Coordinates of C-alpha atoms and ligand atoms in Angstrom, one line a residue:
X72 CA -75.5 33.2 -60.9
X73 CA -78.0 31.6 -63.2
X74 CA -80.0 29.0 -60.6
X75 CA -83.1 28.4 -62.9
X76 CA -85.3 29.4 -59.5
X77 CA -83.8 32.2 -58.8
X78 CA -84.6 33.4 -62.6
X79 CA -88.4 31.9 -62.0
X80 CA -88.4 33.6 -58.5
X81 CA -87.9 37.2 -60.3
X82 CA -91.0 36.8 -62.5
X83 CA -93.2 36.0 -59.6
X84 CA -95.3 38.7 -59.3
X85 CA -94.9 41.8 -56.7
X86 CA -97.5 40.8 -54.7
X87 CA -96.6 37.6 -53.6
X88 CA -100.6 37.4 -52.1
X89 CA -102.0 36.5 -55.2
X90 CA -103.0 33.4 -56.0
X91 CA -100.4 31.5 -58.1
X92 CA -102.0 28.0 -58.8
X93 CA -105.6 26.9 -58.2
X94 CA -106.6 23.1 -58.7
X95 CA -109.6 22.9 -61.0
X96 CA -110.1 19.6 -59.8
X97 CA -110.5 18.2 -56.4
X98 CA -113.4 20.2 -54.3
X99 CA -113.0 22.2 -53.1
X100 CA -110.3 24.2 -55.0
X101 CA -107.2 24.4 -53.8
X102 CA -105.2 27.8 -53.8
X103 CA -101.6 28.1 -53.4
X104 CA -100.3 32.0 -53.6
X105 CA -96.7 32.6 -55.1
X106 CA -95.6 32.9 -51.3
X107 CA -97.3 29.8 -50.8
X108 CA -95.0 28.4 -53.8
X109 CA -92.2 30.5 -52.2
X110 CA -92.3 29.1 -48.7
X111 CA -93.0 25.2 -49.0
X112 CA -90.1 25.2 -51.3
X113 CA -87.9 26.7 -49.0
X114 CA -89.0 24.2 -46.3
X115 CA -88.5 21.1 -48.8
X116 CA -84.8 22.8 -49.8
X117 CA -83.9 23.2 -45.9
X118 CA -84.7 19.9 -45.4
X119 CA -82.6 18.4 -48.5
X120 CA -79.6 20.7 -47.3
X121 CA -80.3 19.6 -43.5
X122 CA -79.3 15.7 -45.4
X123 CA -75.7 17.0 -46.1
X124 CA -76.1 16.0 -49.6
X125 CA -72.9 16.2 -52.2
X126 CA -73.5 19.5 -54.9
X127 CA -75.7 18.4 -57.8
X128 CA -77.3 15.3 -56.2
X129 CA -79.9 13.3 -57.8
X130 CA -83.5 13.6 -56.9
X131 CA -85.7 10.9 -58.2
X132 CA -88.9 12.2 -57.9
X133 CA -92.1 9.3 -59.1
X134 CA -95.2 11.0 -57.5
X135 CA -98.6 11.3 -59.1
X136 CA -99.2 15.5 -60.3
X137 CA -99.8 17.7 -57.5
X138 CA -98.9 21.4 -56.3
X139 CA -96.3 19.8 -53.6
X140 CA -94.9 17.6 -56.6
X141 CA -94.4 21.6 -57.9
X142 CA -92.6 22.4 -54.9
X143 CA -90.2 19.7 -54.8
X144 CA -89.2 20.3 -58.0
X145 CA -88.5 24.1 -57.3
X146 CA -86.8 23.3 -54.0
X147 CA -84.5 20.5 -55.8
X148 CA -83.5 23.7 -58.2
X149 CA -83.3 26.0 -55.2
X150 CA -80.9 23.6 -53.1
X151 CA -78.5 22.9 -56.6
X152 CA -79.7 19.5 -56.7
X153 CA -80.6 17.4 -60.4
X154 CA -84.5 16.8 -60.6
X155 CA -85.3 13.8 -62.4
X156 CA -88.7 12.8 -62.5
X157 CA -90.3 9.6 -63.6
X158 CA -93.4 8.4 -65.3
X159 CA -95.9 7.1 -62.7
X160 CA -96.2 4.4 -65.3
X161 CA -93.1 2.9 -64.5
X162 CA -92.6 -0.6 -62.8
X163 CA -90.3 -2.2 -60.0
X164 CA -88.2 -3.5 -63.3
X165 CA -87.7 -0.5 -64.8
X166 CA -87.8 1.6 -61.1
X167 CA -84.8 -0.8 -60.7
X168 CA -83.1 0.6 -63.8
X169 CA -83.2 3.9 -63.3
X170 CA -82.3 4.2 -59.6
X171 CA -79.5 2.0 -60.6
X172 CA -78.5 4.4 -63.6
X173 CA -79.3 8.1 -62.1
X174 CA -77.9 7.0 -58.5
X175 CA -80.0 9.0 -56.6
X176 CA -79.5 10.6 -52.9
X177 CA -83.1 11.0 -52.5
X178 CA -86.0 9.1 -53.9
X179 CA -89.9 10.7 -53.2
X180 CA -92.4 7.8 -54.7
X181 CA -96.3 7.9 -53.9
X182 CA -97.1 6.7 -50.2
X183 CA -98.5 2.9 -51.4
X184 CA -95.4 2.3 -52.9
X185 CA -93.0 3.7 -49.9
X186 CA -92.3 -0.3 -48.6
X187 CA -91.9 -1.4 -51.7
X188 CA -89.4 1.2 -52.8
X189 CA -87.6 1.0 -49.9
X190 CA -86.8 -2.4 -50.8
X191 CA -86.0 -1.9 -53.9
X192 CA -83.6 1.0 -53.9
X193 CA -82.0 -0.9 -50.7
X194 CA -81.3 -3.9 -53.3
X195 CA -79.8 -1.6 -55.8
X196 CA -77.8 0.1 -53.6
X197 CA -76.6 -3.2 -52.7
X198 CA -76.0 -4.6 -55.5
X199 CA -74.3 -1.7 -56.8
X200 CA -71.9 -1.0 -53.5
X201 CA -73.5 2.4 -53.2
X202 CA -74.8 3.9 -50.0
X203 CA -78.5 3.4 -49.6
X204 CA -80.6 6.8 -50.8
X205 CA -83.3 8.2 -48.6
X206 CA -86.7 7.3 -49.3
X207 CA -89.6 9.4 -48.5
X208 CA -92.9 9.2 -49.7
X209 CA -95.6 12.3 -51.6
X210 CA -99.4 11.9 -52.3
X211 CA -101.8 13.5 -54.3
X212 CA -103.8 15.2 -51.1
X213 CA -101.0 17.0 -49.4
X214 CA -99.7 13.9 -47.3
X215 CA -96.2 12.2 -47.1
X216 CA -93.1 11.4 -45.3
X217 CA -91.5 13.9 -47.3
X218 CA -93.7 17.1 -46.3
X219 CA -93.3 15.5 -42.6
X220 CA -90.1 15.5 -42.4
X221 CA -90.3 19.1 -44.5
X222 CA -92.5 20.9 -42.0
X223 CA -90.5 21.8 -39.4
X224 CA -87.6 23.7 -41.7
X225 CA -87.5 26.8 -41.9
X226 CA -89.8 28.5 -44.9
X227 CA -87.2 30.9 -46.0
X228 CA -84.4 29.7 -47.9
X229 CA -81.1 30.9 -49.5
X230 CA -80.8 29.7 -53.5
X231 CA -77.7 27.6 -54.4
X232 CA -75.4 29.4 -56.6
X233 CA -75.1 27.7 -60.4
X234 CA -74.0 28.3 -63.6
X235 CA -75.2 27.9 -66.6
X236 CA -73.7 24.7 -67.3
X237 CA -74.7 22.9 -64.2
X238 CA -77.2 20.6 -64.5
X239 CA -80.2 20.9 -63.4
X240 CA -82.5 18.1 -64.5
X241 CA -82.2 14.8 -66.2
X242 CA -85.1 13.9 -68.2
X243 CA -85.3 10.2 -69.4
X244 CA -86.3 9.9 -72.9
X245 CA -89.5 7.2 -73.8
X246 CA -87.2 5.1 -74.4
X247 CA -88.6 3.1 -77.7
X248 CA -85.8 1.0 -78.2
X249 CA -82.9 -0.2 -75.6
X250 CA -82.5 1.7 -72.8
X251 CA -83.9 4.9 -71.9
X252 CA -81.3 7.5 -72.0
X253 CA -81.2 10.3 -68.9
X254 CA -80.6 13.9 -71.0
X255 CA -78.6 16.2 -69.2
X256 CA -80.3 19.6 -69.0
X257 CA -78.6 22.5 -67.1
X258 CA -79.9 25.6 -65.8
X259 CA -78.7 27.4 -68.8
X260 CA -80.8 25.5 -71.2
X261 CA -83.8 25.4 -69.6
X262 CA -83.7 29.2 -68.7
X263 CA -82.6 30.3 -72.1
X264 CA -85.0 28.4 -74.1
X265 CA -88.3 29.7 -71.1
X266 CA -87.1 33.3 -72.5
X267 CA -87.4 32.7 -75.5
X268 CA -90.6 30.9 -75.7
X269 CA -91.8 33.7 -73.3
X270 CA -91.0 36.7 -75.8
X271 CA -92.2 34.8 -79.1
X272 CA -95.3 33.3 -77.4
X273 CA -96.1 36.9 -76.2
X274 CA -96.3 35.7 -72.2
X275 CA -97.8 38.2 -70.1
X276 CA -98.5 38.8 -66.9
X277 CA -102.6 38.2 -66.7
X278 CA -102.3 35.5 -68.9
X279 CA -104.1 32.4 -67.1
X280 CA -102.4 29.0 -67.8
X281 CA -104.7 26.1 -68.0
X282 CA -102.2 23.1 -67.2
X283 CA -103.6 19.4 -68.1
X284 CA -100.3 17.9 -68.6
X285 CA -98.5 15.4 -66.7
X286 CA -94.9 17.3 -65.3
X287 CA -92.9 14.4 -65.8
X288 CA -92.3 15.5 -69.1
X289 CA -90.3 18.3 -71.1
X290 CA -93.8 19.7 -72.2
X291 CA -95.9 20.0 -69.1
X292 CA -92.8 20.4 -66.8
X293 CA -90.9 23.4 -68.8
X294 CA -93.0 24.5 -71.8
X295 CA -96.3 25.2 -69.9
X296 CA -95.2 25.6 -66.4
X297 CA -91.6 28.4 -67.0
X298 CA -93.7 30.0 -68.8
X299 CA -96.4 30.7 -66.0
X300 CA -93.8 30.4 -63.2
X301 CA -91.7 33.1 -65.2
X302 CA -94.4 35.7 -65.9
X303 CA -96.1 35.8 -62.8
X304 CA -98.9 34.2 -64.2
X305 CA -102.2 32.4 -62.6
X306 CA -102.8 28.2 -63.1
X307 CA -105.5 26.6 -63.4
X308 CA -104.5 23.2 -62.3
X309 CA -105.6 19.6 -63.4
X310 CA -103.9 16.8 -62.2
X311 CA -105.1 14.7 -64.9
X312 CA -106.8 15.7 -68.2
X313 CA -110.5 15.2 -68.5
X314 CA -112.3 16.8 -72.0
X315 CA -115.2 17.4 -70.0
X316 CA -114.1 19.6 -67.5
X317 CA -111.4 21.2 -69.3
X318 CA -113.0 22.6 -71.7
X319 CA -115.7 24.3 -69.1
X320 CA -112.3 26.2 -67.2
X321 CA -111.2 27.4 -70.9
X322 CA -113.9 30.2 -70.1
X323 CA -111.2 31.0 -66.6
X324 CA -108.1 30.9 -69.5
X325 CA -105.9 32.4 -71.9
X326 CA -103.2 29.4 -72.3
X327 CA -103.8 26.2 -73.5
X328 CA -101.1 23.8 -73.6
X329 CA -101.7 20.2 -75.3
X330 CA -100.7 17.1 -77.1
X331 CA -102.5 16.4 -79.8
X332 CA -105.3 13.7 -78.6
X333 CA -106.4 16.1 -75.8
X334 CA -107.1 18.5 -78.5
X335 CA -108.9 15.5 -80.2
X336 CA -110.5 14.6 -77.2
X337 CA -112.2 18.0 -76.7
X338 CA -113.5 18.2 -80.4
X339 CA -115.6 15.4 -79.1
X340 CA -117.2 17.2 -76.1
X341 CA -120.7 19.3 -77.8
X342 CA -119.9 22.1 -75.3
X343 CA -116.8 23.5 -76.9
X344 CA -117.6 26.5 -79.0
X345 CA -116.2 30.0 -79.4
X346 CA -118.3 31.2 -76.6
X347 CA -116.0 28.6 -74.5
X348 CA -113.0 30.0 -75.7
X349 CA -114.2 33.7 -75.6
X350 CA -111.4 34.5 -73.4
X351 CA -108.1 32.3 -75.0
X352 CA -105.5 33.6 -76.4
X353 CA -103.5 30.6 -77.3
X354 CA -103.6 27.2 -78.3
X355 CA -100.1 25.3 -78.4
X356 CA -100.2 22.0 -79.3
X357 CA -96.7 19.7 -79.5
X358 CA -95.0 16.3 -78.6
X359 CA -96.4 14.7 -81.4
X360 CA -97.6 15.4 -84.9
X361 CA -101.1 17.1 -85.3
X362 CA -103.7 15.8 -88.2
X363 CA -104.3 18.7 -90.3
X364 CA -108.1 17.6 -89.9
X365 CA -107.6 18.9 -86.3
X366 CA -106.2 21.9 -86.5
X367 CA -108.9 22.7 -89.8
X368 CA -111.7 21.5 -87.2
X369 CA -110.6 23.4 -84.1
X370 CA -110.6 26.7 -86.0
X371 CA -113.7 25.5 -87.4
X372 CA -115.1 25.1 -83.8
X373 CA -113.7 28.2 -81.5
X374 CA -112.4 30.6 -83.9
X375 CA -108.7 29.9 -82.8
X376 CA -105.5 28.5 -85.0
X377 CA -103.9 26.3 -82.7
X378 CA -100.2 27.2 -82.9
X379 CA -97.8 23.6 -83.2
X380 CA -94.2 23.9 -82.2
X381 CA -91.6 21.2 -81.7
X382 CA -88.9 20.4 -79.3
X383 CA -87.6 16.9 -77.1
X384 CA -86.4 15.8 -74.5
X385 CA -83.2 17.0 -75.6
X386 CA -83.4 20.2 -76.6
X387 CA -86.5 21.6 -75.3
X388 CA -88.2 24.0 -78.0
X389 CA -86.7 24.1 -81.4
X390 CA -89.2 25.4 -83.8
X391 CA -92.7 27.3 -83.5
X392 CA -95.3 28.5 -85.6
X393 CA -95.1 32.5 -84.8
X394 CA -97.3 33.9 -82.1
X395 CA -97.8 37.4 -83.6
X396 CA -99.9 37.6 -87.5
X397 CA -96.9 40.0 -87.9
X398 CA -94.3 37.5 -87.9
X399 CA -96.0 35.2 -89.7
X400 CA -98.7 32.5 -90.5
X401 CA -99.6 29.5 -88.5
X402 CA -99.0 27.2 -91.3
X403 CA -100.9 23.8 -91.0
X404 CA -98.8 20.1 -90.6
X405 CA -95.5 22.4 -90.1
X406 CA -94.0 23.1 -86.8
X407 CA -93.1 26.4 -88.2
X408 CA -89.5 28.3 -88.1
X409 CA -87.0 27.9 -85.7
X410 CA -87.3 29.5 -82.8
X411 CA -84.7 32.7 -82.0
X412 CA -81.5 31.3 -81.0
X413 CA -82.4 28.2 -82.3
X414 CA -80.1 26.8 -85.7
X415 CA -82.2 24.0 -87.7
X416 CA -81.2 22.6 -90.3
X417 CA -81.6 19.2 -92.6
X418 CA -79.0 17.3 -93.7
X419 CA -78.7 13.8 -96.1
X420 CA -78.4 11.1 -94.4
X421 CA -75.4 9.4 -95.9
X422 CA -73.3 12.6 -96.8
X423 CA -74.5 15.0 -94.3
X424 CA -74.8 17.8 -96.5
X425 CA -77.1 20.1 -96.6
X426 CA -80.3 19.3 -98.2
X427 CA -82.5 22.2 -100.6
X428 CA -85.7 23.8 -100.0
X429 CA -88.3 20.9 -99.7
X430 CA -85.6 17.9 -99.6
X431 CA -86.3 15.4 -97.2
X432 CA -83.4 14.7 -94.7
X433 CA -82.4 14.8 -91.1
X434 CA -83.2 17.4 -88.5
X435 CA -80.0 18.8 -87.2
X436 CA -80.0 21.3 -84.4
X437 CA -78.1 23.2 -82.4
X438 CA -78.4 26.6 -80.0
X439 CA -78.2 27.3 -76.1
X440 CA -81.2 25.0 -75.3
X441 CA -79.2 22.2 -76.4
X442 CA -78.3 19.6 -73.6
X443 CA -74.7 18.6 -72.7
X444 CA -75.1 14.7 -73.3
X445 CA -76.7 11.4 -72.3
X446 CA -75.7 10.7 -68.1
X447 CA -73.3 8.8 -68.2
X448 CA -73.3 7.2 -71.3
X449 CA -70.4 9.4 -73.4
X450 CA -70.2 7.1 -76.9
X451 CA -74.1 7.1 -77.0
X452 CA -73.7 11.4 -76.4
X453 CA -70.7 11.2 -79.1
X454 CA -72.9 9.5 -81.7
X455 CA -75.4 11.6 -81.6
X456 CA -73.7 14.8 -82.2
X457 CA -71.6 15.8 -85.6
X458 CA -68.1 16.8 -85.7
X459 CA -69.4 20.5 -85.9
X460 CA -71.5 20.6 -82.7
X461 CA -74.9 19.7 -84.4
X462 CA -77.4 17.4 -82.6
X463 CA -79.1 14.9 -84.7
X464 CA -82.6 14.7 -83.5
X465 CA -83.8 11.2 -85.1
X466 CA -86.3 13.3 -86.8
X467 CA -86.7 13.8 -90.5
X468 CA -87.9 16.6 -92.1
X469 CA -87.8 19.4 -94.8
X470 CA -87.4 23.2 -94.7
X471 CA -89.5 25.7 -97.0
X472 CA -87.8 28.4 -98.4
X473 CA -89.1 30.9 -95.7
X474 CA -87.6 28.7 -92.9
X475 CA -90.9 26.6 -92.3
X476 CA -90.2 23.0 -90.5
X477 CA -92.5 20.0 -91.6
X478 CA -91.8 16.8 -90.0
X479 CA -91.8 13.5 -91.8
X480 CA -91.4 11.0 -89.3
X481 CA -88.6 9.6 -87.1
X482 CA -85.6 7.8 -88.9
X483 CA -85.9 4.6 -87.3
X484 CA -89.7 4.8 -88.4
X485 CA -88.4 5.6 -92.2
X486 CA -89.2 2.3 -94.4
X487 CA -86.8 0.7 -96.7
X488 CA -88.8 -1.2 -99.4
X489 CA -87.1 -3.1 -102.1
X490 CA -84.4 -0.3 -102.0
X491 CA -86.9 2.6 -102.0
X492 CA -87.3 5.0 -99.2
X493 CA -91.1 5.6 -97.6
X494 CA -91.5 8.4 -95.1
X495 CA -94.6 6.9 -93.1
X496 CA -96.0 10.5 -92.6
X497 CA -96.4 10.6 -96.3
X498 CA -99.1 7.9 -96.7
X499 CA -100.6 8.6 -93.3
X500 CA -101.5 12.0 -94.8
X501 CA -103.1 10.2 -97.8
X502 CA -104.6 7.7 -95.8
X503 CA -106.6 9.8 -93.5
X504 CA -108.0 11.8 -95.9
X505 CA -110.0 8.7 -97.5
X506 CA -113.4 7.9 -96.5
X507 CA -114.1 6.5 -92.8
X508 CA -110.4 6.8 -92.1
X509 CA -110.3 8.3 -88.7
X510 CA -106.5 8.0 -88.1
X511 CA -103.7 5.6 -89.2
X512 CA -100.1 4.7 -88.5
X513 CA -98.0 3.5 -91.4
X514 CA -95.1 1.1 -90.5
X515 CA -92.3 -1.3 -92.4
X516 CA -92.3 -5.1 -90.9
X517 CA -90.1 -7.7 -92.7
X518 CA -90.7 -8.8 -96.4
X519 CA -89.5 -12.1 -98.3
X520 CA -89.2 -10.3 -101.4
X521 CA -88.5 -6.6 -100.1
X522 CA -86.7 -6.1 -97.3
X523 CA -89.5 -4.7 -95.4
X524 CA -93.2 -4.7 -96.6
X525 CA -95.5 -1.1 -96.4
X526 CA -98.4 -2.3 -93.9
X527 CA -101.3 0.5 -92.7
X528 CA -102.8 0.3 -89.3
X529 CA -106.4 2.2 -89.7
X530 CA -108.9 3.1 -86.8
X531 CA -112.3 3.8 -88.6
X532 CA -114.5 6.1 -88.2
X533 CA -117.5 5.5 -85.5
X534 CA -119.8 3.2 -88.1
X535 CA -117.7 3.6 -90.9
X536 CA -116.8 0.1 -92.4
X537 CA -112.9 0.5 -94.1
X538 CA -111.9 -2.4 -96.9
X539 CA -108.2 -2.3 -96.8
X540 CA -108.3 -3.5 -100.8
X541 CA -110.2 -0.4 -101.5
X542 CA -108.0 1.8 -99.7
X543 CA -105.3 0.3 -101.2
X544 CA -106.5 0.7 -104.9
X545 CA -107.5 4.4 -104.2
X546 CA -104.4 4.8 -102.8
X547 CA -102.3 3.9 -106.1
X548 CA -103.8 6.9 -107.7
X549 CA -102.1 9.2 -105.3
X550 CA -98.9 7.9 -104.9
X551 CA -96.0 5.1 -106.2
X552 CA -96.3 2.0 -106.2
X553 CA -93.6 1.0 -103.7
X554 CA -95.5 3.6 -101.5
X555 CA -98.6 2.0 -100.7
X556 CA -99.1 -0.5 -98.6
X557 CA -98.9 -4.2 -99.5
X558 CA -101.2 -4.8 -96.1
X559 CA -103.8 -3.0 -94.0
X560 CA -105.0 -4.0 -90.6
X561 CA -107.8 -2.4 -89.0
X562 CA -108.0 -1.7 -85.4
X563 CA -109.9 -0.3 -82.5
X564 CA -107.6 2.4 -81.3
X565 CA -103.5 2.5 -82.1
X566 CA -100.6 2.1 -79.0
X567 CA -99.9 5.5 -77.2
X568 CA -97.6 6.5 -74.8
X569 CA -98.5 9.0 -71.8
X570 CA -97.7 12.0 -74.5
X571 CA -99.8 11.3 -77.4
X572 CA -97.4 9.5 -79.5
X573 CA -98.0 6.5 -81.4
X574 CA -96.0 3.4 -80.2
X575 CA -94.6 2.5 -83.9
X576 CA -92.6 -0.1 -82.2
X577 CA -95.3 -1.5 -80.3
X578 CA -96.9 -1.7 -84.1
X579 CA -94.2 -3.1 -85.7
X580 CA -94.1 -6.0 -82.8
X581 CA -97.8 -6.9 -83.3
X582 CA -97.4 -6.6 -87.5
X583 CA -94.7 -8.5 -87.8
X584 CA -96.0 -11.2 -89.3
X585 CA -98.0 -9.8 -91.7
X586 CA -95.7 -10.8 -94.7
X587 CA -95.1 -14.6 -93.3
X588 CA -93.5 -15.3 -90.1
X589 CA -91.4 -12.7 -88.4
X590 CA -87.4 -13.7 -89.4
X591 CA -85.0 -11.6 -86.6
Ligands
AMP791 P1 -89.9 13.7 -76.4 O1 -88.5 13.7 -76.2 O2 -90.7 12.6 -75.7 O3 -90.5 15.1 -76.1 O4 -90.2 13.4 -77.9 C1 -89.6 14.2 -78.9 C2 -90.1 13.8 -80.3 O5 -91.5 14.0 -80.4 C3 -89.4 14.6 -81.4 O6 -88.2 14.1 -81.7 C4 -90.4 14.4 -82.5 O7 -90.2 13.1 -83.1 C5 -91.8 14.4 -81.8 N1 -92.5 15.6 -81.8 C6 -92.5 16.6 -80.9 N2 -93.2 17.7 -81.3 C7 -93.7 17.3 -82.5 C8 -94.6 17.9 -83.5 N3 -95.1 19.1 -83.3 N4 -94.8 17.3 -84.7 C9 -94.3 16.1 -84.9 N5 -93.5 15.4 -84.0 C10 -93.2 16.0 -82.9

């Protein structure tokens, strides 16, 4: 039996009396002991087996970040249901979507929105000839219908037998372009791939987690929490990031986990300094690329080398920069080797054959942490794999010869100008290394003459003034021709999502004009 809880469960520590998780910010701090963890998501499993549900149910779980939102998500595991949680971002529109798509017996949503969601999953049930899911409600400050109707289970609990192959959560990707997909994760790939980021990241058991991600999300959900849950090891809790504040509990921590702009955003705060990180033992960052300027200035600052691996929804962890000096360097803009387990490889586009050292092609994957397929969308799940069981990420990249992953951009970001190829990542590298260029986000919008036209969205520096002919001009000593860009737009700040990553498309919507009006 692999239930993913029951694996979690085992790390706990022996002493189930110690504190597991301890919120750094409400006052005063919360703490919640492993039997804590242990008991309220017994209770919450009772209750979801008390509902009668069919094996493998859906859980839709839209709640703000909390402990209890914690415990659901280990009692869905515990009862054999399929977690699927949801940006708090998300709309009645696109709420509408996905309860339509993931069919859900059991929705939890924040209490202000318990009427409302009521009303809509009763429409979509409707309209869909499907009986009506249950509705309960989960707050931030340990209220809700669904701890209510929770309370009076029992708080032990017997864990729902599963193998590796049954699934255990479906994670809907950003969703960019046309519908957000739902990935199919079981508990085999989510179990395999938290061993092996707990071995090569060197987990142990006093290691303090300091967790300021959101846990909707492959990163804060499996990357940072397994690895605590599985080793036993202490959280310090933020239900939202704040620079300020994180950075003073990094003197309480050993593990950092973060996307790039919250490492960005704590550069900015005077009080980090190696005293601050006396105690760390690990900076991770992921989810999106991280400016080499970063990484330089946080070893600058504190002494540390942050460590940047990648993964997806998809796949969960696919590549790291090694843990131990023995294994390795922490090589800057790569995301380092593939993890054990883990087969990477890049492929051309057109032929799919394997590229050399340093080519450029696609990132190709495949291993146990792989997931089985889109929900319920098997030509999309076909596409995306090769004949030979490979997974084609979207991203491109290139492999040193000692195994080291850099990645260029996304494919659908790639640029075709006048026939030539421009990987964005390429002149954004370029870019931000000019004078009073604090970040910028290359993009292709449509071009009479080209195809699509090079344009360069650029935040400044604070008082900097940036001449776009200037940078262009410098720019053509660096690299071709058909490389720079024909346009540059300076802005305030560029589109992110809720992890960090720039909204290209969101770019290429407001740009696309830039070479004469937008033709479809
Ligand atoms: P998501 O499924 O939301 O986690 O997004 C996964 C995508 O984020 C990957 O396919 C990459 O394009 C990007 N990504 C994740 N980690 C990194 C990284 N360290 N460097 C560059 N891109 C990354």
């Amino acid at each position: 039996m692999t239930n993913l809880y029951a694996a979690l469960w085992r790390g706990f520590p022996a002493d189930l009396g110690r504190i597991a998780i301890e919120t750094a910010d409400t006052a005063p701090a919360r703490l919640y002991t492993w039997r804590d963890l242990d008991r309220a998501s017994s209770r919450i499993a009772n209750w979801l087996d008390s509902l009668a549900l069919a094996p493998r149910s859906r859980i839709v779980a839209q709640t703000g970040k909390s402990v209890e939102a914690v415990m659901l998500y280990l009692a869905v595991l515990r009862a054999g249901h399929v977690h699927v949680p949801l940006n708090t971002a998300y709309q009645a529109a696109e709420m509408a979507y996905f309860v339509a798509d993931a069919e859900p017996a059991v929705v939890v949503c924040a209490p202000r929105q318990l009427d409302a969601m009521r009303d809509l999953v009763a429409k979509s049930a409707g309209d869909h000839g499907l009986a009506c899911p249950h509705v309960v409600s989960l707050g931030d400050d340990i209220t809700g219908t669904l701890l209510d109707s929770a309370a009076p289970f029992p708080d032990t609990h017997r864990v729902a037998a599963a193998a590796a192959d049954d699934l255990a959560v479906i994670v809907y990707t950003s969703g960019t372009t046309g519908r957000s997909k739902g990935a199919m994760l079981s508990h085999g790939n989510l179990l395999s791939n938290a061993r092996t980021l707990r071995s090569f990241w060197d987990w142990k058991p006093d290691d303090v987690l300091l967790h300021a991600l959101p846990i909707f999300h492959v990163h804060g959900l499996f990357v940072a929490l397994h690895g605590a849950l599985l080793n036993g090891s202490r959280i310090v809790w933020f239900s939202k990031f704040d620079a300020r504040d994180v950075v003073a509990q990094l003197r309480d921590a050993t593990v950092f986990m973060g996307v790039p702009t919250l490492y960005v955003r704590m550069l900015a705060e005077p009080t980090l300094d190696r005293a601050a990180c006396a105690r760390m033992r690990l900076f991770i960052s992921g989810s999106a690329p991280l400016l080499v300027e970063t990484f330089d200035a946080w070893t600058a600052r504190t002494g540390h080398v942050i460590l940047e691996r990648y993964g997806m929804s998809e796949t969960v962890m696919l590549t790291s920069n090694p843990c131990r000096p023995e294994r390795g360097e922490r090589r800057r803009g790569t995301v380092g080797p593939a993890l054990p387990e883990v087969a990477v490889r890049t492929v051309d586009a057109a032929t799919g054959t394997p590229c050399a050292c340093d080519e450029t092609g696609s990132v190709e994957v495949r291993g146990p942490n792989v997931f089985a397929g889109y929900w319920r969308m098997p030509g999309k799940t076909k596409d995306e794999f090769t004949a030979d069981g490979w997974f084609r990420t979207g991203d491109v990249g290139r492999l040193s010869d000692d195994g080291y992953l850099t990645i260029v951009g996304r494919s659908k970001d790639l640029v075709i100008t006048g026939g030539y190829n421009v990987y964005p990542a390429e002149v954004e590298g370029f870019l931000n290394e000019m004078p009073g260029v604090a970040e910028s986000a290359v993009i292709g919008v449509p071009h009479p003459d080209f195809g699509e036209g090079v344009v360069a969205v650029i935040v400044a520096r604070p008082g900097a003034k940036v001449d776009g002919a200037t940078l262009i001009a410098a720019l053509k000593s660096h690299i071709a021709a058909f490389k720079v860009p024909k346009h540059v737009e300076v802005v305030g700040e560029l589109p992110r999502n809720a992890m960090g990553k720039v909204q290209k498309n969101v770019l290429r919507e407001r740009h696309a004009a830039a070479f004469g009006p937008a033709r479809r």
